Amino acid sequence: SQQGEEDPQALSIQEGENATMNCSYKTSINNLQWYRQNSGRGLVHLILIRSNEREKHSGRLRVTLDTSKKSSSLLITASRAADTASYFCAQTGNTGGFKTIFGAGTRLFVKA
Amino acid sequence: GAGVSQSPRYKVAKRGQDVALRCDPISGHVSLFWYQQALGQGPEFLTYFQNEAQLDKSGLPSDRFFAERPEGSVSTLKIQRTQQEDSAVYLCASSATSGGYNEQFFGPGTRLTVL
């Protein structure tokens, strides 16, 4: 399998709480992206962070990148029931730059 | 079109049949990716096109899998002599720039079931 690693595999929280998902990777990267997938649908791009960036914000999303630990985290603040979905990190390497490796995903369930 | 489209959305094939899956990327997008997604897993990279050139096919699981993008727009993923382990959702994505350096726009996928 080419999959990267994410944890937790599943997360259940109450509406209004924050959700944190983590992603680890093995090789040097050009960038790391986070995607959301609602049940039975295609993936939607959320945010991209480049290897020379450490933190990025977009609305209620905050992404951090630690290249020394080869890890990234996605924080969703003030979660809503509509945030219920699977979240995937995806990494593109420095060499070649074509193959994008996705993690196995974190399944987030936000209870109203 | 407004986004990436794929057809058919669902395909049921008997083991041993050949199938062809179509992807219409966003007009003008240079890059096109194919992924295979098993139930409960993340997408796995199959192949990459930059315009009409297939620059990376390292993820194709066997020589039964073949992809083409002859005019640099529409792409077809063909699977010959389908096997049960080919059952999965096949996702297509396109990107405005070359390589995987920027946002990829995904289609809804084709769910293939091999009986």
Short mmCIF file of C-alpha atoms in Angstrom, two decimals:
data_model
loop_
_atom_site.label_atom_id
_atom_site.label_comp_id
_atom_site.label_asym_id
_atom_site.label_seq_id
_atom_site.Cartn_x
_atom_site.Cartn_y
_atom_site.Cartn_z
CA SER A 1 0.00 0.00 0.00
CA GLN A 2 1.10 3.54 -0.72
CA GLN A 3 -0.97 5.07 2.02
CA GLY A 4 0.35 7.57 4.50
CA GLU A 5 -0.67 7.42 8.14
CA GLU A 6 -3.36 9.41 9.87
CA ASP A 7 -4.75 9.37 13.35
CA PRO A 8 -7.17 9.00 14.83
CA GLN A 9 -8.93 6.65 12.43
CA ALA A 10 -12.25 7.90 13.76
CA LEU A 11 -13.33 10.83 15.89
CA SER A 12 -16.73 11.63 17.39
CA ILE A 13 -17.36 15.04 18.95
CA GLN A 14 -20.18 17.38 19.89
CA GLU A 15 -21.11 20.36 17.78
CA GLY A 16 -19.09 23.40 18.87
CA GLU A 17 -16.05 21.39 19.94
CA ASN A 18 -12.73 21.45 18.13
CA ALA A 19 -11.47 18.49 16.09
CA THR A 20 -7.80 17.71 15.56
CA MET A 21 -6.49 15.22 13.03
CA ASN A 22 -2.88 14.23 12.52
CA CYS A 23 -0.94 13.01 9.52
CA SER A 24 2.56 11.58 9.26
CA TYR A 25 4.64 10.95 6.18
CA LYS A 26 7.96 9.33 5.36
CA THR A 27 9.74 11.14 2.55
CA SER A 28 10.57 14.77 1.89
CA ILE A 29 7.67 16.72 0.48
CA ASN A 30 7.00 19.67 -1.77
CA ASN A 31 3.63 20.31 -0.18
CA LEU A 32 0.94 18.70 1.91
CA GLN A 33 -2.77 19.08 1.25
CA TRP A 34 -5.92 18.27 3.16
CA TYR A 35 -9.10 17.06 1.49
CA ARG A 36 -12.62 16.32 2.73
CA GLN A 37 -14.87 13.57 1.40
CA ASN A 38 -18.52 13.35 2.23
CA SER A 39 -20.08 9.90 2.13
CA GLY A 40 -20.16 8.52 -1.41
CA ARG A 41 -18.81 11.66 -3.04
CA GLY A 42 -15.59 12.97 -4.56
CA LEU A 43 -12.91 14.76 -2.61
CA VAL A 44 -12.93 18.49 -2.01
CA HIS A 45 -9.70 20.41 -1.48
CA LEU A 46 -9.51 22.24 1.85
CA ILE A 47 -6.05 23.70 2.23
CA LEU A 48 -2.47 23.36 0.95
CA ILE A 49 0.65 24.03 2.97
CA ARG A 50 4.07 24.17 1.35
CA SER A 51 7.20 22.64 2.83
CA ASN A 52 8.60 26.06 3.77
CA GLU A 53 5.46 27.04 5.68
CA ARG A 54 4.72 26.11 9.28
CA GLU A 55 1.10 27.18 9.73
CA LYS A 56 -1.81 28.19 7.57
CA HIS A 57 -5.37 29.29 8.25
CA SER A 58 -8.53 29.20 6.20
CA GLY A 59 -11.76 30.12 7.93
CA ARG A 60 -12.28 27.61 10.76
CA LEU A 61 -9.38 25.48 9.54
CA ARG A 62 -5.84 25.63 10.85
CA VAL A 63 -3.06 23.46 9.44
CA THR A 64 0.41 23.06 10.88
CA LEU A 65 3.43 21.37 9.33
CA ASP A 66 6.51 20.11 11.14
CA THR A 67 9.00 18.90 8.55
CA SER A 68 11.49 17.81 11.21
CA LYS A 69 8.90 15.35 12.56
CA LYS A 70 7.39 14.70 9.13
CA SER A 71 3.94 15.44 10.46
CA SER A 72 0.99 17.74 9.93
CA SER A 73 -2.20 18.46 11.81
CA LEU A 74 -5.60 19.80 10.81
CA LEU A 75 -7.66 21.64 13.39
CA ILE A 76 -11.32 22.39 12.78
CA THR A 77 -12.62 24.90 15.30
CA ALA A 78 -16.23 25.28 16.44
CA SER A 79 -17.29 22.17 14.54
CA ARG A 80 -20.70 21.82 12.93
CA ALA A 81 -22.77 18.79 12.01
CA ALA A 82 -22.03 19.61 8.37
CA ASP A 83 -18.33 18.94 9.06
CA THR A 84 -19.14 15.24 9.37
CA ALA A 85 -16.98 13.62 6.69
CA SER A 86 -13.73 11.80 6.09
CA TYR A 87 -10.59 13.91 6.04
CA PHE A 88 -7.46 12.95 4.14
CA CYS A 89 -3.98 14.37 4.00
CA ALA A 90 -2.14 14.10 0.71
CA GLN A 91 1.55 14.58 0.09
CA THR A 92 3.46 15.32 -3.06
CA GLY A 93 7.13 14.51 -3.01
CA ASN A 94 10.06 16.63 -4.02
CA THR A 95 11.31 14.23 -6.66
CA GLY A 96 9.21 13.80 -9.77
CA GLY A 97 6.30 15.64 -8.28
CA PHE A 98 3.63 13.57 -9.90
CA LYS A 99 2.63 10.92 -7.42
CA THR A 100 0.31 12.14 -4.70
CA ILE A 101 0.09 9.86 -1.68
CA PHE A 102 -3.06 9.99 0.44
CA GLY A 103 -3.43 8.89 4.02
CA ALA A 104 -6.02 6.35 5.09
CA GLY A 105 -8.20 9.14 6.46
CA THR A 106 -9.88 10.21 9.67
CA ARG A 107 -13.63 9.72 9.89
CA LEU A 108 -15.11 12.65 11.78
CA PHE A 109 -18.62 12.54 13.19
CA VAL A 110 -20.03 15.73 14.67
CA LYS A 111 -23.11 15.24 16.78
CA ALA A 112 -25.71 17.98 16.77
CA GLY B 1 -17.94 22.27 -17.77
CA ALA B 2 -18.01 23.53 -14.25
CA GLY B 3 -16.14 20.61 -12.77
CA VAL B 4 -14.62 17.20 -13.40
CA SER B 5 -17.13 14.66 -14.64
CA GLN B 6 -16.83 10.90 -14.83
CA SER B 7 -18.91 8.27 -16.56
CA PRO B 8 -20.44 5.91 -15.92
CA ARG B 9 -21.10 6.61 -12.24
CA TYR B 10 -21.71 2.92 -11.61
CA LYS B 11 -20.50 -0.10 -13.51
CA VAL B 12 -21.17 -3.75 -12.85
CA ALA B 13 -19.01 -6.19 -14.76
CA LYS B 14 -18.74 -9.93 -14.82
CA ARG B 15 -15.31 -11.28 -14.04
CA GLY B 16 -13.27 -11.42 -17.21
CA GLN B 17 -15.04 -8.54 -18.96
CA ASP B 18 -13.24 -5.44 -20.14
CA VAL B 19 -14.39 -2.04 -18.88
CA ALA B 20 -13.68 1.56 -19.91
CA LEU B 21 -14.06 4.47 -17.52
CA ARG B 22 -14.18 8.03 -18.81
CA CYS B 23 -12.98 11.26 -17.25
CA ASP B 24 -13.74 14.78 -18.50
CA PRO B 25 -11.39 17.17 -16.68
CA ILE B 26 -11.88 20.87 -16.22
CA SER B 27 -11.26 22.57 -19.55
CA GLY B 28 -7.68 23.75 -19.93
CA HIS B 29 -6.29 21.76 -17.02
CA VAL B 30 -2.83 20.46 -17.76
CA SER B 31 -2.68 17.64 -15.24
CA LEU B 32 -4.90 14.61 -14.93
CA PHE B 33 -4.67 11.94 -12.24
CA TRP B 34 -6.38 8.58 -11.79
CA TYR B 35 -6.84 7.04 -8.33
CA GLN B 36 -8.33 3.84 -7.00
CA GLN B 37 -10.20 4.02 -3.70
CA ALA B 38 -11.16 0.88 -1.82
CA LEU B 39 -13.94 1.00 0.74
CA GLY B 40 -12.85 2.75 3.90
CA GLN B 41 -9.44 3.69 2.51
CA GLY B 42 -7.82 6.74 1.01
CA PRO B 43 -7.32 7.10 -2.73
CA GLU B 44 -4.31 5.29 -4.17
CA PHE B 45 -2.44 6.86 -7.06
CA LEU B 46 -2.65 4.99 -10.36
CA THR B 47 -1.29 7.25 -13.07
CA TYR B 48 -0.58 10.83 -14.10
CA PHE B 49 -0.88 12.72 -17.39
CA GLN B 50 0.61 16.07 -18.27
CA ASN B 51 -1.44 17.06 -21.30
CA GLU B 52 -1.33 13.96 -23.51
CA ALA B 53 1.86 12.54 -22.05
CA GLN B 54 1.60 9.79 -19.46
CA LEU B 55 4.50 10.72 -17.22
CA ASP B 56 3.90 8.35 -14.34
CA LYS B 57 2.10 5.01 -14.42
CA SER B 58 3.85 3.50 -11.45
CA GLY B 59 0.60 2.96 -9.53
CA LEU B 60 -1.13 0.79 -12.12
CA PRO B 61 -1.55 -2.55 -10.34
CA SER B 62 -1.06 -4.79 -13.35
CA ASP B 63 -0.73 -4.80 -17.11
CA ARG B 64 -4.49 -5.27 -17.28
CA PHE B 65 -4.81 -1.57 -16.48
CA PHE B 66 -4.28 0.94 -19.26
CA ALA B 67 -4.93 4.67 -19.41
CA GLU B 68 -4.84 7.18 -22.23
CA ARG B 69 -5.42 10.87 -22.85
CA PRO B 70 -4.80 11.16 -26.59
CA GLU B 71 -5.70 14.82 -27.12
CA GLY B 72 -4.75 16.13 -23.73
CA SER B 73 -8.29 16.51 -22.48
CA VAL B 74 -10.63 13.54 -21.98
CA SER B 75 -9.03 10.45 -20.46
CA THR B 76 -10.06 6.81 -20.42
CA LEU B 77 -9.00 4.17 -17.91
CA LYS B 78 -9.40 0.69 -19.32
CA ILE B 79 -9.30 -2.49 -17.29
CA GLN B 80 -9.02 -5.73 -19.20
CA ARG B 81 -10.20 -9.12 -17.95
CA THR B 82 -11.60 -7.64 -14.74
CA GLN B 83 -11.08 -9.48 -11.46
CA GLN B 84 -13.02 -9.22 -8.22
CA GLU B 85 -10.14 -7.38 -6.57
CA ASP B 86 -10.62 -4.58 -9.12
CA SER B 87 -13.88 -3.64 -7.39
CA ALA B 88 -13.39 -0.11 -6.08
CA VAL B 89 -14.22 3.51 -6.78
CA TYR B 90 -12.07 5.00 -9.52
CA LEU B 91 -11.47 8.71 -9.08
CA CYS B 92 -10.21 11.18 -11.63
CA ALA B 93 -8.73 14.55 -10.72
CA SER B 94 -7.39 17.46 -12.73
CA SER B 95 -5.15 20.36 -11.88
CA ALA B 96 -4.40 23.63 -13.63
CA THR B 97 -0.65 23.27 -13.30
CA SER B 98 1.77 20.46 -13.97
CA GLY B 99 2.64 17.93 -11.31
CA GLY B 100 1.00 17.54 -7.93
CA TYR B 101 2.05 20.94 -6.64
CA ASN B 102 -1.37 22.53 -6.45
CA GLU B 103 -5.01 21.82 -5.74
CA GLN B 104 -6.55 18.84 -7.49
CA PHE B 105 -10.21 18.93 -8.47
CA PHE B 106 -11.89 15.57 -8.17
CA GLY B 107 -14.74 14.02 -10.08
CA PRO B 108 -17.52 12.05 -8.32
CA GLY B 109 -15.90 8.73 -9.23
CA THR B 110 -17.00 5.55 -10.95
CA ARG B 111 -17.96 2.71 -8.64
CA LEU B 112 -16.91 -0.56 -10.27
CA THR B 113 -18.29 -3.83 -9.00
CA VAL B 114 -16.90 -7.02 -10.46
CA LEU B 115 -19.05 -10.09 -9.89
#
